[in-house]
Amino acid sequence: MKHLWQGLIGGVLLPLGVWWPGAAQAAQTILFNFGPLEFTIAVASLEAYAATGRIAPDFRDVASRLNAEQLADLRFLLTQRADLDPVTVSQFLYSPQGEVMLRQLGELIQTRQRVSGFYALRSALILAAADQQTGLTALNVLDKFPVDGLRINSALAFEMVNLVSRQIEATERAIAIVEAAANGINEEEIDLPYDLRIPGPLTHQKRTIRWRDEARQRNLVVDLYLPEENLRGDAPVLVISHGLGSNRQTFAYLAEHLVSYGFAVVVPEHPGSNAAQLMALATGLAREITPPQELVDRPLDIQFILDQLEGEYGDRLNLQRVGIVGQSFGAYTALALAGAEINGSGLDQVCPNALFALNLSLVLQCGALRISAVPPLRDERIQAVIAINPLMSQIFAPAQLGELEIPVMIVTASADTVTPALEEQIIPFTTLKMSDRYLVLLQRGTHFSTLGATDDDADLPPAVLGPDPQIAQAYTRSLSLAFFGAYIANQPDYQNYLGPRYLNQISQTAMPITVVRQLDASQLRRR
């Protein structure tokens, strides 16, 4: 996952920054309009501003429309470097997902003649990434732009800025509503003597198993964590489904914690959407970030693995009541197994006009339109779900989510720019109707906050990682143990650890945590 979004930050989001008011791109000059007025800025003027802070005469009118914070952000953006291999950048930009984003970006960043900048941008991005001295920066993309003169589609730029502003305001209002709802919960005075962040007493065995699903020609590798004291018993079973670009190591910290409390934990690797898939894309061995068929294959992976476990470990494991926790693409996987169905008709209406730059997860969701047939994905063995940073706004219809019956916990992060909190989690949560539902908010958390370290990790900026990931990982340990302890291990006392009282005890200032059981959808729609 981290490799993927580092590529998006460097190859797509970096140039997207040019539509922030005052930013620009061109081979020699940049043209854009404020109403009837047309402005021209030399690239050299932006280079001088980035280097010295000096505002040249041709940049003065635009700079006067920006406040000090925006000017500082612009100066930083112009020289921020993304250290990415040019082959990786090229492979992404030639993938179907990359072309979708470039096509929209090309409507915003055009040639002087108002022709889409699709091809020119792709060339400039690849050439800038190949420049070993300067690398992939916004200024270098300007220098590599292959035509003389670049025009910013000002009307679209201001529309996007307004959309972003409204999105931020709506998200902040929704977060305030969630926090107010949590503060209004009255809990009984109950003793909570245990700190669920601390590992349990049990030791475990870890077994790596390789299976082949001949029907789908798919090789699966699974890490199975078995509690030593329950190797011959009826251990409750949990599945962890990783996100796009991650692997079995990503949530090893969670598997080790849960197995120490007596759960058997199954951690599969999804071969079409793991770290190896992104490496294959980077080296030219794969055509796209992930094939749309992964929307089907991931849930089928879990079904196949549970079938295999029944045959080989049925005497040791309770496979009739299985819990699953997934993050991002893995959260989609978990919800699909719970019974949420792909909403083809809804995607038909939304995807043609979707602004992918404002919600990157729509690229994956809209990929479902390329699937020819979707078999049943519901698995009755799945009896409880934790969905962390799920993508669910369009791929699942509200009515379908409302029909889910098993306990569901949605975990959202307020600073998630990949699966935005309001659209992808908070609003969909209001459609859930089961009695045992939870919405957990990680204030200032990002899409990457809960991910553990792996051998494939790349360095990401602090703004992308958010506050100390150890905080979010500790929350994930506690929430998963309490939730699955209550709903899979059938120990009702664990429910006491799912309320505000316990979460307030473990909440950290750098990333406060909040939980609610219900929200009024009408409040979220108010302006």
Coordinates of C-alpha atoms in Angstrom, one line a residue:
M1 CA 0.0 0.0 0.0
K2 CA 2.7 2.5 0.9
H3 CA 4.5 1.9 -2.4
L4 CA 1.3 2.6 -4.3
W5 CA 0.4 5.8 -2.6
Q6 CA 4.0 7.1 -2.7
G7 CA 3.6 6.7 -6.5
L8 CA 0.3 8.5 -6.5
I9 CA 1.8 11.3 -4.4
G10 CA 4.8 11.7 -6.7
G11 CA 3.2 10.9 -10.0
V12 CA -0.3 12.4 -9.7
L13 CA -0.8 14.4 -6.5
L14 CA 2.3 16.5 -6.9
P15 CA 1.2 18.0 -10.2
L16 CA -2.3 18.2 -8.9
G17 CA -1.0 20.8 -6.6
V18 CA -0.7 23.2 -9.5
W19 CA -4.4 23.9 -9.5
W20 CA -4.1 25.5 -6.0
P21 CA -4.6 29.2 -6.6
G22 CA -1.4 30.8 -7.8
A23 CA 0.4 27.6 -8.8
A24 CA 1.2 26.9 -12.4
Q25 CA 3.0 24.8 -15.0
A26 CA 4.6 25.5 -18.5
A27 CA 7.6 25.0 -20.7
Q28 CA 8.4 28.7 -20.6
T29 CA 5.2 30.5 -19.6
I30 CA 1.9 29.7 -17.8
L31 CA -1.4 31.3 -18.8
F32 CA -4.6 31.5 -16.8
N33 CA -7.5 33.7 -16.2
F34 CA -9.2 35.6 -13.4
G35 CA -12.6 36.4 -14.9
P36 CA -12.0 38.4 -18.1
L37 CA -8.3 39.0 -17.2
E38 CA -5.6 36.8 -18.6
F39 CA -2.3 36.5 -16.7
T40 CA 1.0 35.2 -18.0
I41 CA 3.8 34.1 -15.6
A42 CA 7.3 33.0 -16.7
V43 CA 8.5 29.7 -15.3
A44 CA 11.7 31.5 -14.4
S45 CA 9.6 33.8 -12.0
L46 CA 8.3 30.7 -10.2
E47 CA 11.8 29.3 -10.0
A48 CA 13.1 32.5 -8.5
Y49 CA 10.3 32.6 -6.0
A50 CA 10.9 29.0 -4.9
A51 CA 14.6 29.7 -4.5
T52 CA 14.6 33.1 -2.8
G53 CA 11.0 34.1 -2.0
R54 CA 11.2 37.1 -4.3
I55 CA 8.0 37.9 -6.1
A56 CA 8.7 39.0 -9.7
P57 CA 6.5 41.6 -11.4
D58 CA 4.7 39.1 -13.6
F59 CA 3.8 37.0 -10.5
R60 CA 2.8 40.0 -8.3
D61 CA -0.9 40.2 -9.3
V62 CA -1.5 36.5 -8.7
A63 CA 0.5 36.5 -5.4
S64 CA -1.6 39.4 -4.1
R65 CA -4.6 37.1 -4.2
L66 CA -2.9 34.6 -1.9
N67 CA -2.5 34.8 1.8
A68 CA 0.8 34.2 3.6
E69 CA 0.0 30.5 4.3
Q70 CA -0.9 29.8 0.7
L71 CA 2.3 31.5 -0.6
A72 CA 4.4 29.4 1.8
D73 CA 2.6 26.2 0.7
L74 CA 3.2 27.1 -2.9
R75 CA 6.9 27.7 -2.4
F76 CA 7.2 24.3 -0.6
L77 CA 5.2 22.6 -3.3
L78 CA 7.3 23.8 -6.2
T79 CA 10.4 22.2 -4.9
Q80 CA 9.1 19.1 -3.0
R81 CA 10.8 16.1 -4.5
A82 CA 9.3 12.6 -4.9
D83 CA 12.1 10.1 -5.2
L84 CA 10.6 7.7 -7.6
D85 CA 12.1 5.5 -10.3
P86 CA 11.1 6.7 -13.8
V87 CA 10.1 3.2 -14.8
T88 CA 7.6 3.0 -11.9
V89 CA 6.2 6.4 -12.8
S90 CA 5.9 5.4 -16.4
Q91 CA 4.2 2.1 -15.6
F92 CA 1.7 3.8 -13.4
L93 CA 0.9 6.6 -15.9
Y94 CA 0.4 4.0 -18.6
S95 CA -1.9 1.8 -16.4
P96 CA -5.7 2.1 -16.8
Q97 CA -5.9 3.8 -13.4
G98 CA -3.1 6.2 -14.2
E99 CA -4.7 7.1 -17.5
V100 CA -8.0 7.9 -15.8
M101 CA -6.3 10.4 -13.5
L102 CA -4.2 11.9 -16.3
R103 CA -7.3 12.4 -18.5
Q104 CA -8.9 14.4 -15.8
L105 CA -5.7 16.3 -15.0
G106 CA -5.3 17.0 -18.7
E107 CA -8.6 18.9 -18.7
L108 CA -7.2 21.1 -15.9
I109 CA -3.7 21.6 -17.3
Q110 CA -3.9 22.3 -21.0
T111 CA -1.6 23.5 -23.8
R112 CA -1.7 27.1 -24.8
Q113 CA -4.2 26.2 -27.5
R114 CA -6.6 24.7 -24.9
V115 CA -5.9 21.1 -25.9
S116 CA -5.9 18.5 -23.2
G117 CA -2.5 18.2 -21.5
F118 CA -2.9 14.4 -21.2
Y119 CA 0.1 13.4 -23.3
A120 CA 2.3 16.4 -22.5
L121 CA 1.8 15.8 -18.8
R122 CA 2.7 12.1 -19.0
S123 CA 5.9 12.9 -20.9
A124 CA 6.9 15.7 -18.5
L125 CA 6.3 13.5 -15.4
I126 CA 8.4 10.6 -16.8
L127 CA 11.2 12.9 -17.9
A128 CA 11.3 14.7 -14.6
A129 CA 11.4 11.4 -12.7
A130 CA 14.3 10.4 -15.0
D131 CA 16.3 13.6 -14.2
Q132 CA 18.7 12.3 -11.6
Q133 CA 19.9 15.8 -10.6
T134 CA 16.6 17.5 -9.9
G135 CA 14.1 14.7 -9.8
L136 CA 10.3 14.7 -9.8
T137 CA 9.4 18.2 -8.6
A138 CA 6.6 20.5 -9.8
L139 CA 9.2 23.0 -11.2
N140 CA 11.0 20.2 -13.0
V141 CA 7.7 19.0 -14.5
L142 CA 7.3 22.6 -15.8
D143 CA 10.7 22.5 -17.3
K144 CA 10.0 19.2 -19.0
F145 CA 6.6 20.1 -20.3
P146 CA 7.1 19.5 -24.1
V147 CA 5.3 22.5 -25.6
D148 CA 5.9 26.2 -25.2
G149 CA 3.1 27.5 -23.0
L150 CA 0.8 25.8 -20.6
R151 CA -2.7 27.0 -19.8
I152 CA -4.5 26.4 -16.6
N153 CA -8.3 25.8 -17.0
S154 CA -9.1 28.5 -14.5
A155 CA -12.8 27.8 -14.3
L156 CA -12.2 24.1 -13.6
A157 CA -9.4 25.0 -11.1
F158 CA -11.6 27.3 -9.1
E159 CA -14.4 24.7 -9.2
M160 CA -12.1 22.1 -7.8
V161 CA -10.8 24.4 -5.1
N162 CA -14.4 25.2 -4.1
L163 CA -15.2 21.5 -4.1
V164 CA -12.2 20.8 -1.9
S165 CA -13.2 23.7 0.5
R166 CA -16.7 22.4 0.8
Q167 CA -15.5 18.9 1.3
I168 CA -13.2 20.0 4.1
E169 CA -16.0 22.0 5.7
A170 CA -18.4 19.2 5.5
T171 CA -15.9 16.7 6.9
E172 CA -15.1 19.0 9.8
R173 CA -18.8 19.5 10.5
A174 CA -19.4 15.7 10.4
I175 CA -16.5 15.1 12.8
A176 CA -17.9 17.6 15.2
I177 CA -21.3 15.8 15.0
V178 CA -19.6 12.4 15.7
E179 CA -17.8 13.9 18.7
A180 CA -20.9 15.5 20.1
A181 CA -22.8 12.2 19.7
A182 CA -20.0 10.4 21.6
N183 CA -20.1 13.0 24.4
G184 CA -23.8 12.5 24.7
I185 CA -23.6 8.8 25.5
N186 CA -24.3 7.9 29.1
E187 CA -22.6 4.8 30.3
E188 CA -23.0 2.9 33.6
E189 CA -20.2 3.1 36.1
I190 CA -18.5 -0.2 35.3
D191 CA -15.1 -1.3 36.5
L192 CA -12.7 -1.8 33.5
P193 CA -9.7 -3.4 35.1
Y194 CA -7.9 -4.6 32.0
D195 CA -5.7 -2.8 29.5
L196 CA -6.5 -4.6 26.2
R197 CA -3.4 -3.1 24.6
I198 CA -1.2 -5.4 26.6
P199 CA -0.5 -8.8 25.0
G200 CA -2.3 -11.9 26.4
P201 CA -0.7 -14.8 28.2
L202 CA -0.7 -17.4 25.4
T203 CA 2.2 -18.4 23.2
H204 CA 1.6 -19.5 19.6
Q205 CA 2.8 -21.3 16.6
K206 CA 3.0 -19.6 13.2
R207 CA 2.6 -21.8 10.1
T208 CA 2.9 -20.6 6.6
I209 CA 0.7 -22.6 4.2
R210 CA 0.6 -22.6 0.4
W211 CA -2.5 -23.7 -1.4
R212 CA -3.5 -23.5 -5.1
D213 CA -7.1 -22.8 -6.1
E214 CA -7.2 -24.8 -9.4
A215 CA -10.6 -23.4 -10.4
R216 CA -9.2 -19.9 -10.5
Q217 CA -5.5 -20.8 -11.2
R218 CA -4.6 -18.8 -8.2
N219 CA -1.7 -19.5 -5.7
L220 CA -2.4 -18.5 -2.2
V221 CA 0.0 -18.1 0.7
V222 CA -1.4 -17.9 4.2
D223 CA 0.1 -17.3 7.6
L224 CA -1.8 -19.3 10.3
Y225 CA -1.3 -18.2 13.9
L226 CA -2.4 -21.0 16.4
P227 CA -2.5 -20.5 20.2
E228 CA -0.3 -23.2 21.7
E229 CA -2.7 -24.0 24.5
N230 CA -5.6 -24.6 22.1
L231 CA -4.0 -26.7 19.3
R232 CA -6.5 -29.5 20.0
G233 CA -9.4 -27.4 21.0
D234 CA -12.1 -25.3 19.2
A235 CA -10.3 -22.0 18.8
P236 CA -12.3 -19.0 17.5
V237 CA -11.1 -17.9 14.1
L238 CA -10.3 -14.5 12.8
V239 CA -9.2 -13.4 9.3
I240 CA -7.1 -10.3 8.5
S241 CA -7.3 -9.0 4.9
H242 CA -4.6 -6.5 3.9
G243 CA -5.1 -3.5 1.7
L244 CA -3.9 -2.7 -1.8
G245 CA -0.1 -3.0 -2.0
S246 CA 0.4 -4.5 1.4
N247 CA 1.3 -8.1 2.4
R248 CA 1.0 -10.6 5.3
Q249 CA 3.4 -8.6 7.4
T250 CA 1.3 -5.5 7.5
F251 CA -0.9 -6.6 10.3
A252 CA 1.4 -9.2 11.9
Y253 CA 1.4 -7.1 15.0
L254 CA -2.4 -7.5 15.2
A255 CA -2.3 -11.2 14.5
E256 CA 0.3 -11.8 17.3
H257 CA -1.8 -9.8 19.7
L258 CA -5.1 -11.6 19.0
V259 CA -3.5 -15.1 19.1
S260 CA -2.1 -14.3 22.5
Y261 CA -5.7 -14.2 23.7
G262 CA -6.6 -17.5 22.3
F263 CA -7.8 -16.7 18.7
A264 CA -6.6 -18.6 15.7
V265 CA -5.7 -15.9 13.2
V266 CA -5.6 -16.4 9.4
V267 CA -3.6 -13.9 7.4
P268 CA -3.8 -14.5 3.6
E269 CA -1.9 -12.6 0.9
H270 CA -4.0 -11.6 -2.0
P271 CA -1.7 -12.1 -5.1
G272 CA -3.4 -9.6 -7.4
S273 CA -3.3 -6.7 -5.0
N274 CA -0.3 -7.2 -2.8
A275 CA 3.1 -5.6 -2.6
A276 CA 4.4 -8.0 -5.3
Q277 CA 1.7 -6.8 -7.7
L278 CA 3.0 -3.2 -7.4
M279 CA 6.5 -4.4 -7.8
A280 CA 5.4 -6.2 -11.0
L281 CA 3.8 -2.9 -12.2
A282 CA 7.0 -1.0 -11.4
T283 CA 9.2 -3.5 -13.4
G284 CA 6.8 -3.7 -16.4
L285 CA 5.5 -7.2 -15.6
A286 CA 2.0 -6.0 -14.8
R287 CA -0.2 -3.7 -16.8
E288 CA -2.2 -2.1 -14.0
I289 CA -2.1 -1.4 -10.2
T290 CA -4.6 -4.1 -9.7
P291 CA -7.1 -5.8 -12.1
P292 CA -10.7 -5.1 -11.4
Q293 CA -11.3 -8.9 -11.0
E294 CA -9.6 -8.5 -7.6
L295 CA -12.9 -7.1 -6.4
V296 CA -14.2 -10.6 -6.9
D297 CA -11.1 -12.7 -6.3
R298 CA -10.3 -11.3 -2.8
P299 CA -13.5 -12.5 -1.2
L300 CA -13.2 -15.8 -3.1
D301 CA -9.7 -16.1 -1.7
I302 CA -11.2 -16.1 1.8
Q303 CA -13.9 -18.5 0.9
F304 CA -11.4 -20.9 -0.5
I305 CA -9.1 -20.6 2.5
L306 CA -11.9 -21.3 5.0
D307 CA -12.9 -24.4 3.0
Q308 CA -9.3 -25.6 3.1
L309 CA -9.1 -25.0 6.8
E310 CA -12.2 -27.0 7.4
G311 CA -10.6 -29.9 5.7
E312 CA -7.3 -29.7 7.4
Y313 CA -7.9 -28.0 10.7
G314 CA -11.6 -28.6 11.3
D315 CA -11.0 -30.5 14.6
R316 CA -9.0 -27.6 16.0
L317 CA -10.9 -24.5 14.8
N318 CA -14.4 -23.2 15.1
L319 CA -15.0 -22.3 11.5
Q320 CA -18.7 -21.7 11.8
R321 CA -18.3 -18.3 13.5
V322 CA -15.5 -16.4 11.9
G323 CA -14.6 -12.7 12.4
I324 CA -12.7 -10.7 9.8
V325 CA -10.8 -7.4 10.0
G326 CA -9.7 -5.7 6.8
Q327 CA -8.1 -2.4 5.9
S328 CA -8.9 -0.3 2.8
F329 CA -9.3 -2.9 0.0
G330 CA -9.3 -5.5 2.7
A331 CA -12.2 -3.7 4.4
Y332 CA -14.1 -3.9 1.1
T333 CA -13.3 -7.6 1.1
A334 CA -14.7 -8.0 4.6
L335 CA -17.9 -6.2 3.8
A336 CA -18.4 -8.2 0.6
L337 CA -18.1 -11.4 2.6
A338 CA -20.6 -10.0 5.1
G339 CA -23.2 -9.7 2.3
A340 CA -22.8 -6.3 0.7
E341 CA -23.1 -6.6 -3.1
I342 CA -21.5 -4.6 -5.9
N343 CA -23.8 -1.8 -6.9
G344 CA -23.4 -1.9 -10.7
S345 CA -26.3 0.4 -11.5
G346 CA -25.1 3.0 -9.1
L347 CA -21.6 2.9 -10.4
D348 CA -23.0 3.4 -14.0
Q349 CA -24.4 6.7 -12.9
V350 CA -21.5 8.0 -10.8
C351 CA -18.3 6.9 -12.5
P352 CA -18.5 8.8 -15.8
N353 CA -18.5 12.1 -14.0
A354 CA -16.5 11.2 -10.9
L355 CA -13.6 13.5 -9.9
F356 CA -11.0 10.9 -9.0
A357 CA -8.5 13.5 -7.7
L358 CA -10.9 14.3 -4.8
N359 CA -11.5 10.6 -3.9
L360 CA -8.8 8.2 -5.1
S361 CA -10.7 5.2 -3.9
L362 CA -13.3 5.8 -6.7
V363 CA -10.6 4.5 -9.1
L364 CA -10.9 1.1 -7.5
Q365 CA -14.7 1.3 -7.0
C366 CA -15.4 2.3 -10.6
G367 CA -13.2 -0.6 -11.8
A368 CA -16.1 -2.9 -10.9
L369 CA -17.7 -1.8 -14.2
R370 CA -15.1 -3.8 -16.1
I371 CA -16.1 -7.0 -14.4
S372 CA -18.2 -9.3 -16.6
A373 CA -19.9 -11.4 -13.9
V374 CA -19.9 -11.3 -10.1
P375 CA -20.6 -14.6 -8.3
P376 CA -22.1 -14.7 -4.8
L377 CA -19.5 -13.3 -2.4
R378 CA -21.4 -13.7 0.9
D379 CA -20.0 -16.3 3.2
E380 CA -22.3 -17.3 6.1
R381 CA -19.3 -18.3 8.2
I382 CA -18.4 -14.6 8.5
Q383 CA -20.2 -13.4 11.6
A384 CA -18.5 -10.1 12.6
V385 CA -16.6 -7.5 10.6
I386 CA -14.2 -4.7 11.4
A387 CA -13.7 -2.4 8.4
I388 CA -10.8 0.0 8.7
N389 CA -10.7 2.9 6.1
P390 CA -13.1 1.0 3.8
L391 CA -14.0 2.1 0.3
M392 CA -17.8 1.8 0.3
S393 CA -19.5 5.0 -0.9
Q394 CA -20.4 3.9 -4.4
I395 CA -19.5 0.2 -4.8
F396 CA -22.2 -0.7 -2.2
A397 CA -25.7 0.7 -2.4
P398 CA -27.2 2.2 0.8
A399 CA -30.0 -0.3 0.7
Q400 CA -27.6 -3.2 0.5
L401 CA -25.6 -1.9 3.5
G402 CA -28.8 -1.5 5.4
E403 CA -29.6 -5.3 4.9
L404 CA -26.4 -6.4 6.7
E405 CA -27.3 -8.2 9.9
I406 CA -24.0 -9.2 11.6
P407 CA -22.1 -6.9 13.9
V408 CA -20.0 -4.3 12.1
M409 CA -17.4 -1.8 13.2
I410 CA -16.3 1.0 10.8
V411 CA -13.0 2.7 11.6
T412 CA -12.5 6.1 10.0
A413 CA -9.6 8.5 10.1
S414 CA -10.2 12.3 9.9
A415 CA -7.2 13.0 7.7
D416 CA -7.6 10.1 5.3
T417 CA -7.1 11.5 1.7
V418 CA -7.4 8.1 0.0
T419 CA -10.8 7.0 1.3
P420 CA -12.2 10.3 2.6
A421 CA -13.9 9.9 6.0
L422 CA -17.2 11.6 5.3
E423 CA -17.9 10.1 1.9
E424 CA -16.5 6.6 2.5
Q425 CA -17.2 5.8 6.1
I426 CA -19.3 8.4 8.0
I427 CA -22.2 8.7 5.6
P428 CA -22.3 4.9 4.7
F429 CA -22.3 4.2 8.5
T430 CA -25.7 6.0 8.8
T431 CA -27.2 3.4 6.4
L432 CA -26.4 0.4 8.7
K433 CA -29.4 -0.8 10.7
M434 CA -28.1 -3.8 12.7
S435 CA -28.2 -3.3 16.5
D436 CA -24.5 -4.0 17.0
R437 CA -22.8 -1.3 14.9
Y438 CA -19.9 1.0 15.8
L439 CA -18.3 4.0 14.2
V440 CA -14.8 4.7 15.5
L441 CA -13.1 8.0 14.6
L442 CA -9.3 8.4 14.8
Q443 CA -8.9 12.2 14.9
R444 CA -5.9 13.3 12.8
G445 CA -5.4 9.7 11.7
T446 CA -4.6 9.0 8.0
H447 CA -5.1 6.1 5.7
F448 CA -1.8 4.6 6.8
S449 CA -2.0 5.1 10.6
T450 CA -2.9 1.5 11.4
L451 CA -0.4 -0.2 9.1
G452 CA 2.5 -2.0 10.7
A453 CA 6.1 -2.1 9.4
T454 CA 7.1 -4.5 6.6
D455 CA 10.1 -5.4 4.6
D456 CA 8.6 -3.6 1.6
D457 CA 8.1 -0.3 3.3
A458 CA 9.0 3.0 1.6
D459 CA 9.6 6.3 3.4
L460 CA 6.5 8.5 3.5
P461 CA 6.3 12.1 4.5
P462 CA 5.0 12.7 8.1
A463 CA 1.9 14.4 6.7
V464 CA 1.0 11.2 4.9
L465 CA 1.7 8.9 7.8
G466 CA 0.0 11.2 10.4
P467 CA 0.8 11.1 14.1
D468 CA 2.8 8.2 15.6
P469 CA 1.4 5.0 14.0
Q470 CA 2.1 3.2 17.3
I471 CA -0.9 5.0 18.7
A472 CA -3.3 3.8 16.0
Q473 CA -1.9 0.3 16.2
A474 CA -2.5 0.2 20.0
Y475 CA -6.1 1.3 19.3
T476 CA -6.4 -1.4 16.7
R477 CA -5.2 -4.1 19.1
S478 CA -7.7 -3.0 21.8
L479 CA -10.7 -2.6 19.5
S480 CA -10.2 -5.9 17.7
L481 CA -9.8 -7.8 20.9
A482 CA -12.9 -6.3 22.5
F483 CA -15.0 -6.5 19.4
F484 CA -14.2 -10.1 18.5
G485 CA -14.1 -11.1 22.1
A486 CA -17.7 -10.0 22.4
Y487 CA -19.1 -11.2 19.0
I488 CA -16.9 -14.2 18.0
A489 CA -15.6 -15.6 21.3
N490 CA -19.0 -14.9 22.9
Q491 CA -17.7 -13.2 26.0
P492 CA -20.1 -10.3 26.6
D493 CA -18.0 -8.6 29.1
Y494 CA -15.8 -7.4 26.3
Q495 CA -18.6 -5.1 25.1
N496 CA -17.8 -2.9 28.1
Y497 CA -14.5 -2.1 26.4
L498 CA -16.2 -0.9 23.2
G499 CA -17.7 2.2 24.8
P500 CA -16.5 5.8 25.3
R501 CA -15.5 5.2 28.9
Y502 CA -12.7 2.7 28.0
L503 CA -11.7 4.5 24.9
N504 CA -11.3 7.7 26.8
Q505 CA -9.0 5.9 29.2
I506 CA -6.6 4.9 26.3
S507 CA -7.1 8.0 24.1
Q508 CA -3.9 9.9 23.2
T509 CA -3.8 13.6 22.6
A510 CA -1.9 13.2 19.4
M511 CA -4.7 11.1 17.9
P512 CA -7.9 11.1 20.0
I513 CA -10.3 8.2 19.6
T514 CA -14.1 8.4 19.6
V515 CA -16.8 5.8 19.2
V516 CA -20.6 6.1 18.5
R517 CA -23.3 3.6 17.9
Q518 CA -25.6 5.7 15.8
L519 CA -25.7 9.0 13.8
D520 CA -28.5 11.1 12.5
A521 CA -28.0 11.2 8.7
S522 CA -30.1 14.4 8.4
Q523 CA -27.6 16.3 10.5
L524 CA -24.8 15.4 8.1
R525 CA -26.8 16.8 5.2
R526 CA -27.4 20.2 6.7
R527 CA -25.4 23.1 5.4

